[in-house]
Each structure stands twice: as C-alpha cells, then as structure tokens.
C-alpha cells in the first residue's frame, strides 16, 4: 500500500491527472491492506475530480462495503 500511495503522490506532484485505472489500483491496494476508510476516501476523491467509476471500481467498492458492514 505504501508503494502505491507513493506513486500516487509522485504522479500528482508531476501534474499527472488521475484516471479510473490509477484509482482502481489504489483502491485495490487499500482493500488488500484492509484500509477501508482510505478506500472510501479515494472513491470520494474520484467523484470530486469527476473521474467516472467503471465496473471494476464498482466491484472493488462493493467488496469494501461488504468488509465495512
């Protein structure tokens, strides 16, 4: 998870716009690390940045939801 978040940080610092695939990779890393709150925060960031979720995003977030509830 730390490596994925470091890549996100470097990408943002370089001005790279986040896309659905980058977010999905981060959310998947959070799900594997059981960092549910961080996964939810990433979904909120996607919405704030107008990055549309795809079916993989929805499945990842459904899994996070199953783990949280």
C-alpha positions as MATLAB code, in Angstrom:
seq = 'XXXXXXXXXXXXXXXXXXXXXXXXXXXXXXXXXXXXXXXXXXXXXXXXXXXXXXXXXXXXXXXXXXXXX';
ca = [
       0.000    0.000    0.000;
       2.795    2.425    0.835;
       4.335    1.922   -2.602;
       1.040    2.581   -4.364;
       0.428    5.732   -2.339;
       3.977    6.904   -3.042;
       3.383    6.509   -6.779;
       0.141    8.481   -6.454;
       1.979   11.240   -4.624;
       4.700   11.417   -7.275;
       2.168   11.372  -10.109;
       0.222   14.242   -8.575;
       3.425   16.204   -7.924;
       4.334   15.771  -11.590;
       0.915   17.075  -12.629;
      -0.350   13.731  -13.904;
      -4.143   13.580  -13.846;
      -5.515   10.565  -12.014;
      -7.682    8.248  -14.098;
     -10.035    5.405  -13.266;
      -7.302    2.779  -13.660;
      -4.977    4.553  -11.249;
      -7.775    4.932   -8.721;
      -8.775    1.286   -9.103;
      -5.203    0.182   -8.406;
      -5.093    2.348   -5.274;
      -8.499    1.176   -4.060;
      -7.485   -2.455   -4.650;
      -4.288   -1.896   -2.642;
      -6.334   -0.383    0.182;
      -8.775   -3.279    0.081;
      -5.932   -5.806    0.323;
      -4.429   -3.861    3.240;
      -7.849   -3.616    4.918;
      -7.651    0.174    4.808;
     -11.392    0.628    4.282;
     -11.524    4.322    5.213;
      -8.739    5.126    2.787;
     -10.548    3.235    0.006;
     -13.703    5.241    0.696;
     -11.694    8.478    0.684;
     -10.256    7.544   -2.717;
     -13.761    6.966   -4.068;
     -14.741   10.414   -2.804;
     -11.654   11.912   -4.457;
     -12.687   10.253   -7.735;
     -16.075   11.917   -7.501;
     -14.565   15.286   -6.606;
     -12.244   15.057   -9.627;
     -15.072   13.918  -11.929;
     -13.389   10.582  -12.651;
     -16.176    8.197  -13.626;
     -16.111    4.762  -11.991;
     -16.115    1.699  -14.200;
     -17.438   -1.814  -13.450;
     -14.153   -2.739  -11.742;
     -14.452    0.293   -9.456;
     -17.990   -0.688   -8.526;
     -16.908   -4.254   -7.736;
     -13.994   -3.043   -5.618;
     -16.240   -0.677   -3.683;
     -18.850   -3.415   -3.216;
     -16.131   -5.571   -1.649;
     -15.080   -2.695    0.601;
     -18.724   -2.223    1.575;
     -19.069   -5.908    2.449;
     -15.986   -5.676    4.665;
     -17.097   -2.487    6.427;
     -20.671   -3.586    7.177;
];
